[in-house]
Amino acid sequence: MPELPEAEAARRLAHRTLVGTRIEAVRTADDRIVFCGVSPRAFAARLRGRRVISTRRRGKYIWFVLDKRPWPSMHFGMGGHFFVYQKPSDRPPYWKMELLTDRGDYFAMTNPRRLGRIRLQDDPEHEPPISLLGFDPLLDLPPVWTFCELLARRRAPIKAVLLDQSFAAGVGNWIADEVLYQARIDPRRLAVDLTPAEARRVRNVLRQVVRKAVAVDADKDRFPREWLFHHRWGRNSRAVTARGERIAHTVIGGRTTAWVPAVQK
DNA sequence: CTCAGTGTTCAGTG
DNA sequence: TCACTGAACACTGA
């Protein structure tokens, strides 16, 4: 369930659980798709005995800083979580790797649909795919004028540009729709055609939406009532916002887009 | 049984 | 070469 806020919530769980501990044991599922560029066996061997110094995130990617390289980096794809538990019998379904810390906690990553990836890299931040990411709205959102210049170079619909990870890292389908709804912009508009005032709204709303979602630890029940988020699912023609506006569903940039024609001109 | 889906990648097109 | 689009990927759940 990973866009930036879910990834950040997952990173924080990993941080609380792992930082300062030594990895006593590693168990890996035999999955050559999710383990990317490294065999599950080699992955386990490289992590065992290491101490976890810190955790980091950029966009939807998370990686661990260990006392010795290489370091693991993770992406959840279309679904997956981190889990912490105290008994091996509580190991969750679809687990791909499980760490046992010297504090006695088990820490696992799950990935039911297998579109996630686990890598082992000497310097994850400076190697693909993380090195290819654009700005992270939480870590290094550009100032207004730079943001405008970036948009002016793009001829695709604004919805497609927001989804492009080499533009904004961590923005996924619902965040892109939420931002355009709150900024009152038609998702089909070409990025290059936005006025400076509109581009500024997109930039500022993006920051506000991401900050709020992260502030509530990506807990959907605590997202503000007025967000489109709560009403966008289930593409039925009678869906409406909290204020009773009709929600339309259109495919843009290859993804289902929920938007409100009455508000987004 | 069919199909959409909170994502990324890559082949194909202009 | 660049920018962009659409299909493929793997699997669950409605």
PDB file of C-alpha atoms (C1' of nucleotides) in Angstrom:
ATOM      1  CA  MET A   1       0.000   0.000   0.000  1.00  0.00           C
ATOM      2  CA  PRO A   2       2.780   2.327  -0.759  1.00  0.00           C
ATOM      3  CA  GLU A   3       2.930   5.902  -1.778  1.00  0.00           C
ATOM      4  CA  LEU A   4       5.264   8.271  -0.001  1.00  0.00           C
ATOM      5  CA  PRO A   5       3.276   8.491   3.275  1.00  0.00           C
ATOM      6  CA  GLU A   6       2.964   4.709   3.624  1.00  0.00           C
ATOM      7  CA  ALA A   7       6.644   4.291   2.815  1.00  0.00           C
ATOM      8  CA  GLU A   8       7.569   6.899   5.428  1.00  0.00           C
ATOM      9  CA  ALA A   9       5.359   5.216   8.046  1.00  0.00           C
ATOM     10  CA  ALA A  10       7.031   1.897   7.210  1.00  0.00           C
ATOM     11  CA  ARG A  11      10.477   3.458   7.479  1.00  0.00           C
ATOM     12  CA  ARG A  12       9.663   4.829  10.913  1.00  0.00           C
ATOM     13  CA  LEU A  13       8.555   1.403  12.096  1.00  0.00           C
ATOM     14  CA  ALA A  14      11.817  -0.039  10.806  1.00  0.00           C
ATOM     15  CA  HIS A  15      13.750   2.770  12.490  1.00  0.00           C
ATOM     16  CA  ARG A  16      12.149   2.197  15.912  1.00  0.00           C
ATOM     17  CA  THR A  17      12.636  -1.532  15.696  1.00  0.00           C
ATOM     18  CA  LEU A  18      16.040  -1.925  14.100  1.00  0.00           C
ATOM     19  CA  VAL A  19      18.334   1.036  14.734  1.00  0.00           C
ATOM     20  CA  GLY A  20      20.938   0.206  17.332  1.00  0.00           C
ATOM     21  CA  THR A  21      20.366  -3.529  17.106  1.00  0.00           C
ATOM     22  CA  ARG A  22      22.461  -6.319  15.679  1.00  0.00           C
ATOM     23  CA  ILE A  23      20.859  -8.685  13.176  1.00  0.00           C
ATOM     24  CA  GLU A  24      21.178 -12.117  14.758  1.00  0.00           C
ATOM     25  CA  ALA A  25      19.410 -14.142  12.084  1.00  0.00           C
ATOM     26  CA  VAL A  26      17.995 -13.656   8.604  1.00  0.00           C
ATOM     27  CA  ARG A  27      15.391 -15.761   6.848  1.00  0.00           C
ATOM     28  CA  THR A  28      14.537 -15.209   3.176  1.00  0.00           C
ATOM     29  CA  ALA A  29      11.785 -16.599   0.960  1.00  0.00           C
ATOM     30  CA  ASP A  30      12.923 -18.330  -2.218  1.00  0.00           C
ATOM     31  CA  ASP A  31      11.689 -15.607  -4.560  1.00  0.00           C
ATOM     32  CA  ARG A  32      13.919 -14.690  -7.498  1.00  0.00           C
ATOM     33  CA  ILE A  33      11.586 -11.944  -8.657  1.00  0.00           C
ATOM     34  CA  VAL A  34      11.333  -9.851  -5.513  1.00  0.00           C
ATOM     35  CA  PHE A  35      15.010 -10.366  -4.693  1.00  0.00           C
ATOM     36  CA  CYS A  36      16.534  -8.348  -7.496  1.00  0.00           C
ATOM     37  CA  GLY A  37      20.169  -8.745  -8.508  1.00  0.00           C
ATOM     38  CA  VAL A  38      20.957 -10.851  -5.456  1.00  0.00           C
ATOM     39  CA  SER A  39      19.991 -14.377  -4.475  1.00  0.00           C
ATOM     40  CA  PRO A  40      17.891 -14.697  -1.315  1.00  0.00           C
ATOM     41  CA  ARG A  41      20.691 -16.820   0.130  1.00  0.00           C
ATOM     42  CA  ALA A  42      23.441 -14.279  -0.533  1.00  0.00           C
ATOM     43  CA  PHE A  43      21.209 -11.531   0.787  1.00  0.00           C
ATOM     44  CA  ALA A  44      20.745 -13.347   4.078  1.00  0.00           C
ATOM     45  CA  ALA A  45      24.446 -14.090   4.387  1.00  0.00           C
ATOM     46  CA  ARG A  46      25.397 -10.438   3.916  1.00  0.00           C
ATOM     47  CA  LEU A  47      22.975  -9.146   6.555  1.00  0.00           C
ATOM     48  CA  ARG A  48      23.623 -11.630   9.302  1.00  0.00           C
ATOM     49  CA  GLY A  49      25.725 -10.170  12.101  1.00  0.00           C
ATOM     50  CA  ARG A  50      25.438  -6.581  10.882  1.00  0.00           C
ATOM     51  CA  ARG A  51      24.483  -3.670  13.095  1.00  0.00           C
ATOM     52  CA  VAL A  52      21.771  -1.256  11.914  1.00  0.00           C
ATOM     53  CA  ILE A  53      22.973   2.333  12.088  1.00  0.00           C
ATOM     54  CA  SER A  54      20.023   4.142  10.512  1.00  0.00           C
ATOM     55  CA  THR A  55      17.150   3.984   8.016  1.00  0.00           C
ATOM     56  CA  ARG A  56      16.493   6.211   5.036  1.00  0.00           C
ATOM     57  CA  ARG A  57      13.789   6.856   2.452  1.00  0.00           C
ATOM     58  CA  ARG A  58      13.515   8.602  -0.875  1.00  0.00           C
ATOM     59  CA  GLY A  59      10.230   8.519  -2.783  1.00  0.00           C
ATOM     60  CA  LYS A  60       8.796   5.045  -2.265  1.00  0.00           C
ATOM     61  CA  TYR A  61      12.196   3.443  -1.638  1.00  0.00           C
ATOM     62  CA  ILE A  62      13.528   2.595   1.819  1.00  0.00           C
ATOM     63  CA  TRP A  63      17.023   1.463   2.701  1.00  0.00           C
ATOM     64  CA  PHE A  64      18.970   0.569   5.818  1.00  0.00           C
ATOM     65  CA  VAL A  65      22.368   1.991   6.758  1.00  0.00           C
ATOM     66  CA  LEU A  66      24.435  -0.848   8.205  1.00  0.00           C
ATOM     67  CA  ASP A  67      27.833  -0.875   9.878  1.00  0.00           C
ATOM     68  CA  LYS A  68      29.220  -2.487   6.735  1.00  0.00           C
ATOM     69  CA  ARG A  69      28.282  -2.317   3.052  1.00  0.00           C
ATOM     70  CA  PRO A  70      26.418  -3.453   1.004  1.00  0.00           C
ATOM     71  CA  TRP A  71      23.089  -2.201   2.298  1.00  0.00           C
ATOM     72  CA  PRO A  72      19.553  -3.469   1.612  1.00  0.00           C
ATOM     73  CA  SER A  73      17.027  -1.305  -0.258  1.00  0.00           C
ATOM     74  CA  MET A  74      13.338  -2.073  -0.535  1.00  0.00           C
ATOM     75  CA  HIS A  75      10.290  -1.086  -2.584  1.00  0.00           C
ATOM     76  CA  PHE A  76       6.775  -2.379  -1.907  1.00  0.00           C
ATOM     77  CA  GLY A  77       5.373  -2.257  -5.441  1.00  0.00           C
ATOM     78  CA  MET A  78       1.578  -2.440  -5.387  1.00  0.00           C
ATOM     79  CA  GLY A  79       1.326  -3.873  -1.910  1.00  0.00           C
ATOM     80  CA  GLY A  80       3.256  -4.995   1.103  1.00  0.00           C
ATOM     81  CA  HIS A  81       4.222  -4.012   4.636  1.00  0.00           C
ATOM     82  CA  PHE A  82       6.761  -4.250   7.366  1.00  0.00           C
ATOM     83  CA  PHE A  83       5.667  -6.292  10.379  1.00  0.00           C
ATOM     84  CA  VAL A  84       7.144  -6.595  13.873  1.00  0.00           C
ATOM     85  CA  TYR A  85       6.372  -9.527  16.171  1.00  0.00           C
ATOM     86  CA  GLN A  86       7.913 -11.554  18.985  1.00  0.00           C
ATOM     87  CA  LYS A  87       7.231 -15.155  18.006  1.00  0.00           C
ATOM     88  CA  PRO A  88       8.146 -16.853  14.728  1.00  0.00           C
ATOM     89  CA  SER A  89       4.645 -18.327  14.671  1.00  0.00           C
ATOM     90  CA  ASP A  90       3.318 -14.800  14.051  1.00  0.00           C
ATOM     91  CA  ARG A  91       5.223 -14.547  10.776  1.00  0.00           C
ATOM     92  CA  PRO A  92       2.776 -12.912   8.325  1.00  0.00           C
ATOM     93  CA  PRO A  93       1.636 -14.435   5.020  1.00  0.00           C
ATOM     94  CA  TYR A  94       3.567 -13.445   1.881  1.00  0.00           C
ATOM     95  CA  TRP A  95       6.711 -12.688   3.874  1.00  0.00           C
ATOM     96  CA  LYS A  96       9.848 -12.241   1.780  1.00  0.00           C
ATOM     97  CA  MET A  97      12.479 -11.599   4.418  1.00  0.00           C
ATOM     98  CA  GLU A  98      12.575 -11.801   8.184  1.00  0.00           C
ATOM     99  CA  LEU A  99      15.217 -10.361  10.506  1.00  0.00           C
ATOM    100  CA  LEU A 100      15.723 -11.305  14.157  1.00  0.00           C
ATOM    101  CA  THR A 101      17.332  -8.577  16.250  1.00  0.00           C
ATOM    102  CA  ASP A 102      19.453  -8.955  19.371  1.00  0.00           C
ATOM    103  CA  ARG A 103      16.512  -7.380  21.222  1.00  0.00           C
ATOM    104  CA  GLY A 104      14.399 -10.404  20.339  1.00  0.00           C
ATOM    105  CA  ASP A 105      12.119  -8.676  17.833  1.00  0.00           C
ATOM    106  CA  TYR A 106      11.247 -10.240  14.504  1.00  0.00           C
ATOM    107  CA  PHE A 107      10.979  -7.811  11.607  1.00  0.00           C
ATOM    108  CA  ALA A 108       9.503  -8.926   8.281  1.00  0.00           C
ATOM    109  CA  MET A 109       8.712  -7.489   4.871  1.00  0.00           C
ATOM    110  CA  THR A 110       5.698  -8.884   3.007  1.00  0.00           C
ATOM    111  CA  ASN A 111       4.899  -8.552  -0.695  1.00  0.00           C
ATOM    112  CA  PRO A 112       1.782 -10.453  -1.840  1.00  0.00           C
ATOM    113  CA  ARG A 113       1.743  -9.333  -5.471  1.00  0.00           C
ATOM    114  CA  ARG A 114       5.471  -9.666  -6.001  1.00  0.00           C
ATOM    115  CA  LEU A 115       5.802  -6.312  -7.740  1.00  0.00           C
ATOM    116  CA  GLY A 116       8.033  -5.093  -4.916  1.00  0.00           C
ATOM    117  CA  ARG A 117      11.829  -5.377  -4.971  1.00  0.00           C
ATOM    118  CA  ILE A 118      14.577  -6.096  -2.477  1.00  0.00           C
ATOM    119  CA  ARG A 119      18.102  -5.149  -3.542  1.00  0.00           C
ATOM    120  CA  LEU A 120      21.548  -5.193  -2.000  1.00  0.00           C
ATOM    121  CA  GLN A 121      23.718  -2.249  -3.031  1.00  0.00           C
ATOM    122  CA  ASP A 122      26.956  -0.611  -1.952  1.00  0.00           C
ATOM    123  CA  ASP A 123      25.447   2.874  -2.122  1.00  0.00           C
ATOM    124  CA  PRO A 124      21.684   2.684  -2.759  1.00  0.00           C
ATOM    125  CA  GLU A 125      21.168   6.457  -2.810  1.00  0.00           C
ATOM    126  CA  HIS A 126      23.663   6.962  -5.633  1.00  0.00           C
ATOM    127  CA  GLU A 127      22.817   3.907  -7.723  1.00  0.00           C
ATOM    128  CA  PRO A 128      19.728   3.219  -9.861  1.00  0.00           C
ATOM    129  CA  PRO A 129      16.860   3.100  -9.315  1.00  0.00           C
ATOM    130  CA  ILE A 130      17.057   5.580  -6.406  1.00  0.00           C
ATOM    131  CA  SER A 131      19.609   7.834  -8.121  1.00  0.00           C
ATOM    132  CA  LEU A 132      17.156   8.336 -10.992  1.00  0.00           C
ATOM    133  CA  LEU A 133      14.393   9.787  -8.828  1.00  0.00           C
ATOM    134  CA  GLY A 134      13.310  13.421  -8.978  1.00  0.00           C
ATOM    135  CA  PHE A 135      12.721  15.611  -5.940  1.00  0.00           C
ATOM    136  CA  ASP A 136      11.070  14.147  -2.863  1.00  0.00           C
ATOM    137  CA  PRO A 137       8.174  16.393  -1.750  1.00  0.00           C
ATOM    138  CA  LEU A 138       9.121  15.902   1.905  1.00  0.00           C
ATOM    139  CA  LEU A 139      12.924  16.030   1.627  1.00  0.00           C
ATOM    140  CA  ASP A 140      13.700  18.518  -1.135  1.00  0.00           C
ATOM    141  CA  LEU A 141      10.658  20.175  -2.667  1.00  0.00           C
ATOM    142  CA  PRO A 142      11.971  22.855  -5.054  1.00  0.00           C
ATOM    143  CA  PRO A 143      11.096  26.524  -4.535  1.00  0.00           C
ATOM    144  CA  VAL A 144       8.181  27.894  -6.552  1.00  0.00           C
ATOM    145  CA  TRP A 145      10.184  29.259  -9.451  1.00  0.00           C
ATOM    146  CA  THR A 146      12.143  26.057  -9.948  1.00  0.00           C
ATOM    147  CA  PHE A 147       8.944  24.044  -9.749  1.00  0.00           C
ATOM    148  CA  CYS A 148       7.423  26.232 -12.483  1.00  0.00           C
ATOM    149  CA  GLU A 149      10.460  25.731 -14.693  1.00  0.00           C
ATOM    150  CA  LEU A 150      10.300  21.967 -14.270  1.00  0.00           C
ATOM    151  CA  LEU A 151       6.628  21.936 -15.308  1.00  0.00           C
ATOM    152  CA  ALA A 152       7.285  24.208 -18.276  1.00  0.00           C
ATOM    153  CA  ARG A 153       9.555  21.537 -19.759  1.00  0.00           C
ATOM    154  CA  ARG A 154       6.815  18.913 -19.776  1.00  0.00           C
ATOM    155  CA  ARG A 155       4.265  18.430 -22.517  1.00  0.00           C
ATOM    156  CA  ALA A 156       2.355  15.548 -20.922  1.00  0.00           C
ATOM    157  CA  PRO A 157      -0.884  15.962 -18.930  1.00  0.00           C
ATOM    158  CA  ILE A 158      -0.173  17.318 -15.432  1.00  0.00           C
ATOM    159  CA  LYS A 159      -1.549  14.092 -13.950  1.00  0.00           C
ATOM    160  CA  ALA A 160       1.009  12.020 -15.867  1.00  0.00           C
ATOM    161  CA  VAL A 161       3.839  14.377 -14.865  1.00  0.00           C
ATOM    162  CA  LEU A 162       2.970  14.149 -11.164  1.00  0.00           C
ATOM    163  CA  LEU A 163       3.058  10.360 -11.473  1.00  0.00           C
ATOM    164  CA  ASP A 164       6.509  10.391 -13.109  1.00  0.00           C
ATOM    165  CA  GLN A 165       8.995   9.354 -10.405  1.00  0.00           C
ATOM    166  CA  SER A 166      11.829  11.192 -12.162  1.00  0.00           C
ATOM    167  CA  PHE A 167       9.786  14.364 -11.616  1.00  0.00           C
ATOM    168  CA  ALA A 168       8.373  13.906  -8.108  1.00  0.00           C
ATOM    169  CA  ALA A 169       9.491  10.850  -6.169  1.00  0.00           C
ATOM    170  CA  GLY A 170       6.849   9.184  -4.041  1.00  0.00           C
ATOM    171  CA  VAL A 171       3.720  10.610  -5.676  1.00  0.00           C
ATOM    172  CA  GLY A 172       1.295   7.840  -6.619  1.00  0.00           C
ATOM    173  CA  ASN A 173      -2.168   7.671  -8.084  1.00  0.00           C
ATOM    174  CA  TRP A 174      -4.251   8.880  -5.164  1.00  0.00           C
ATOM    175  CA  ILE A 175      -1.853  11.679  -4.165  1.00  0.00           C
ATOM    176  CA  ALA A 176      -1.756  13.009  -7.731  1.00  0.00           C
ATOM    177  CA  ASP A 177      -5.566  13.056  -7.875  1.00  0.00           C
ATOM    178  CA  GLU A 178      -5.863  14.600  -4.406  1.00  0.00           C
ATOM    179  CA  VAL A 179      -3.415  17.376  -5.271  1.00  0.00           C
ATOM    180  CA  LEU A 180      -5.120  18.278  -8.548  1.00  0.00           C
ATOM    181  CA  TYR A 181      -8.537  18.279  -6.870  1.00  0.00           C
ATOM    182  CA  GLN A 182      -7.422  20.572  -4.065  1.00  0.00           C
ATOM    183  CA  ALA A 183      -5.492  22.795  -6.481  1.00  0.00           C
ATOM    184  CA  ARG A 184      -8.612  22.917  -8.710  1.00  0.00           C
ATOM    185  CA  ILE A 185      -6.760  21.841 -11.879  1.00  0.00           C
ATOM    186  CA  ASP A 186      -8.165  19.656 -14.662  1.00  0.00           C
ATOM    187  CA  PRO A 187      -5.904  16.560 -14.721  1.00  0.00           C
ATOM    188  CA  ARG A 188      -5.897  16.559 -18.537  1.00  0.00           C
ATOM    189  CA  ARG A 189      -4.239  19.977 -18.780  1.00  0.00           C
ATOM    190  CA  LEU A 190      -0.722  19.892 -20.214  1.00  0.00           C
ATOM    191  CA  ALA A 191       1.895  20.741 -17.594  1.00  0.00           C
ATOM    192  CA  VAL A 192       3.486  23.296 -19.923  1.00  0.00           C
ATOM    193  CA  ASP A 193       0.167  25.154 -20.197  1.00  0.00           C
ATOM    194  CA  LEU A 194      -0.314  25.809 -16.478  1.00  0.00           C
ATOM    195  CA  THR A 195      -0.097  29.452 -15.440  1.00  0.00           C
ATOM    196  CA  PRO A 196       2.498  30.369 -12.791  1.00  0.00           C
ATOM    197  CA  ALA A 197      -0.335  30.791 -10.278  1.00  0.00           C
ATOM    198  CA  GLU A 198      -1.629  27.295 -11.058  1.00  0.00           C
ATOM    199  CA  ALA A 199       1.828  25.746 -10.882  1.00  0.00           C
ATOM    200  CA  ARG A 200       2.336  27.409  -7.527  1.00  0.00           C
ATOM    201  CA  ARG A 201      -0.946  25.955  -6.262  1.00  0.00           C
ATOM    202  CA  VAL A 202       0.085  22.462  -7.386  1.00  0.00           C
ATOM    203  CA  ARG A 203       3.418  22.802  -5.608  1.00  0.00           C
ATOM    204  CA  ASN A 204       1.972  24.140  -2.364  1.00  0.00           C
ATOM    205  CA  VAL A 205      -0.935  21.683  -2.235  1.00  0.00           C
ATOM    206  CA  LEU A 206       1.465  18.818  -2.942  1.00  0.00           C
ATOM    207  CA  ARG A 207       3.509  19.812   0.080  1.00  0.00           C
ATOM    208  CA  GLN A 208       0.444  20.216   2.276  1.00  0.00           C
ATOM    209  CA  VAL A 209      -1.128  16.866   1.288  1.00  0.00           C
ATOM    210  CA  VAL A 210       2.096  14.921   1.764  1.00  0.00           C
ATOM    211  CA  ARG A 211       2.899  16.594   5.082  1.00  0.00           C
ATOM    212  CA  LYS A 212      -0.578  15.938   6.450  1.00  0.00           C
ATOM    213  CA  ALA A 213      -0.610  12.284   5.343  1.00  0.00           C
ATOM    214  CA  VAL A 214       2.803  11.760   6.933  1.00  0.00           C
ATOM    215  CA  ALA A 215       1.792  13.640  10.093  1.00  0.00           C
ATOM    216  CA  VAL A 216      -1.014  11.132  10.699  1.00  0.00           C
ATOM    217  CA  ASP A 217       1.331   8.248   9.927  1.00  0.00           C
ATOM    218  CA  ALA A 218      -0.499   7.431   6.664  1.00  0.00           C
ATOM    219  CA  ASP A 219      -3.567   6.444   8.705  1.00  0.00           C
ATOM    220  CA  LYS A 220      -6.390   6.922   6.199  1.00  0.00           C
ATOM    221  CA  ASP A 221      -9.016   7.281   8.911  1.00  0.00           C
ATOM    222  CA  ARG A 222      -7.223  10.420  10.072  1.00  0.00           C
ATOM    223  CA  PHE A 223      -7.036  12.064   6.646  1.00  0.00           C
ATOM    224  CA  PRO A 224      -9.205  15.218   6.590  1.00  0.00           C
ATOM    225  CA  ARG A 225     -12.885  14.598   5.853  1.00  0.00           C
ATOM    226  CA  GLU A 226     -12.916  16.929   2.888  1.00  0.00           C
ATOM    227  CA  TRP A 227     -10.214  15.047   0.982  1.00  0.00           C
ATOM    228  CA  LEU A 228     -11.233  13.418  -2.283  1.00  0.00           C
ATOM    229  CA  PHE A 229      -9.426  10.334  -1.004  1.00  0.00           C
ATOM    230  CA  HIS A 230     -12.410   9.082   0.994  1.00  0.00           C
ATOM    231  CA  HIS A 231     -14.768   9.157  -1.977  1.00  0.00           C
ATOM    232  CA  ARG A 232     -12.670   8.240  -4.994  1.00  0.00           C
ATOM    233  CA  TRP A 233     -12.728   4.463  -4.714  1.00  0.00           C
ATOM    234  CA  GLY A 234     -15.192   2.276  -6.548  1.00  0.00           C
ATOM    235  CA  ARG A 235     -15.616   4.008  -9.856  1.00  0.00           C
ATOM    236  CA  ASN A 236     -19.379   4.256  -9.872  1.00  0.00           C
ATOM    237  CA  SER A 237     -21.070   7.083 -11.708  1.00  0.00           C
ATOM    238  CA  ARG A 238     -22.914   8.288  -8.607  1.00  0.00           C
ATOM    239  CA  ALA A 239     -19.804   8.888  -6.484  1.00  0.00           C
ATOM    240  CA  VAL A 240     -19.728  12.357  -4.929  1.00  0.00           C
ATOM    241  CA  THR A 241     -17.354  14.356  -2.705  1.00  0.00           C
ATOM    242  CA  ALA A 242     -18.101  15.393   0.878  1.00  0.00           C
ATOM    243  CA  ARG A 243     -19.616  18.558  -0.611  1.00  0.00           C
ATOM    244  CA  GLY A 244     -21.847  16.619  -3.001  1.00  0.00           C
ATOM    245  CA  GLU A 245     -19.888  17.271  -6.195  1.00  0.00           C
ATOM    246  CA  ARG A 246     -19.973  14.533  -8.825  1.00  0.00           C
ATOM    247  CA  ILE A 247     -16.745  12.512  -9.192  1.00  0.00           C
ATOM    248  CA  ALA A 248     -15.700  11.479 -12.693  1.00  0.00           C
ATOM    249  CA  HIS A 249     -13.333   8.615 -13.546  1.00  0.00           C
ATOM    250  CA  THR A 250     -11.108   8.892 -16.604  1.00  0.00           C
ATOM    251  CA  VAL A 251      -7.948   7.088 -17.702  1.00  0.00           C
ATOM    252  CA  ILE A 252      -5.030   9.535 -17.928  1.00  0.00           C
ATOM    253  CA  GLY A 253      -1.406   8.519 -18.273  1.00  0.00           C
ATOM    254  CA  GLY A 254      -2.563   4.917 -18.251  1.00  0.00           C
ATOM    255  CA  ARG A 255      -4.080   5.198 -14.757  1.00  0.00           C
ATOM    256  CA  THR A 256      -7.627   5.562 -13.475  1.00  0.00           C
ATOM    257  CA  THR A 257      -8.048   9.200 -12.514  1.00  0.00           C
ATOM    258  CA  ALA A 258     -10.746  10.387 -10.116  1.00  0.00           C
ATOM    259  CA  TRP A 259     -11.584  14.055 -10.472  1.00  0.00           C
ATOM    260  CA  VAL A 260     -14.360  16.598 -10.004  1.00  0.00           C
ATOM    261  CA  PRO A 261     -15.237  18.417 -13.244  1.00  0.00           C
ATOM    262  CA  ALA A 262     -17.285  21.043 -11.387  1.00  0.00           C
ATOM    263  CA  VAL A 263     -14.190  22.113  -9.430  1.00  0.00           C
ATOM    264  CA  GLN A 264     -11.275  21.305 -11.747  1.00  0.00           C
ATOM    265  CA  LYS A 265     -11.483  23.577 -14.789  1.00  0.00           C
TER     266      LYS A 265
ATOM    267  C1'  DC B   1     -15.059 -16.032 -14.195  1.00  0.00           C
ATOM    268  C1'  DT B   2     -13.488 -11.456 -15.257  1.00  0.00           C
ATOM    269  C1'  DC B   3     -11.228  -7.376 -14.368  1.00  0.00           C
ATOM    270  C1'  DA B   4      -9.308  -3.375 -11.932  1.00  0.00           C
ATOM    271  C1'  DG B   5      -5.448  -2.022  -9.227  1.00  0.00           C
ATOM    272  C1'  DT B   6      -2.109   2.866  -3.875  1.00  0.00           C
ATOM    273  C1'  DG B   7       3.720   0.690  -9.243  1.00  0.00           C
ATOM    274  C1'  DT B   8       7.721   0.263 -12.378  1.00  0.00           C
ATOM    275  C1'  DT B   9       9.812  -0.896 -16.657  1.00  0.00           C
ATOM    276  C1'  DC B  10      10.469  -1.278 -21.353  1.00  0.00           C
ATOM    277  C1'  DA B  11       9.287  -1.499 -26.314  1.00  0.00           C
ATOM    278  C1'  DG B  12       7.286   1.298 -29.723  1.00  0.00           C
ATOM    279  C1'  DT B  13       6.047   5.834 -31.744  1.00  0.00           C
ATOM    280  C1'  DG B  14       6.535  10.564 -33.263  1.00  0.00           C
TER     281       DG B  14
ATOM    282  C1'  DT C   1      18.090  11.466 -28.576  1.00  0.00           C
ATOM    283  C1'  DC C   2      14.080  12.983 -26.167  1.00  0.00           C
ATOM    284  C1'  DA C   3       9.363  12.786 -24.527  1.00  0.00           C
ATOM    285  C1'  DC C   4       5.580  10.252 -24.130  1.00  0.00           C
ATOM    286  C1'  DT C   5       2.190   6.173 -24.330  1.00  0.00           C
ATOM    287  C1'  DG C   6       0.564   1.693 -23.533  1.00  0.00           C
ATOM    288  C1'  DA C   7       1.325  -2.997 -22.442  1.00  0.00           C
ATOM    289  C1'  DA C   8       3.407  -6.326 -19.484  1.00  0.00           C
ATOM    290  C1'  DC C   9       4.438  -7.942 -15.094  1.00  0.00           C
ATOM    291  C1'  DA C  10       2.152 -11.053 -10.651  1.00  0.00           C
ATOM    292  C1'  DC C  11      -1.314 -11.659  -7.822  1.00  0.00           C
ATOM    293  C1'  DT C  12      -5.447 -10.487  -4.870  1.00  0.00           C
ATOM    294  C1'  DG C  13      -9.998  -9.365  -4.129  1.00  0.00           C
ATOM    295  C1'  DA C  14     -14.386  -7.480  -5.603  1.00  0.00           C
TER     296       DA C  14
END
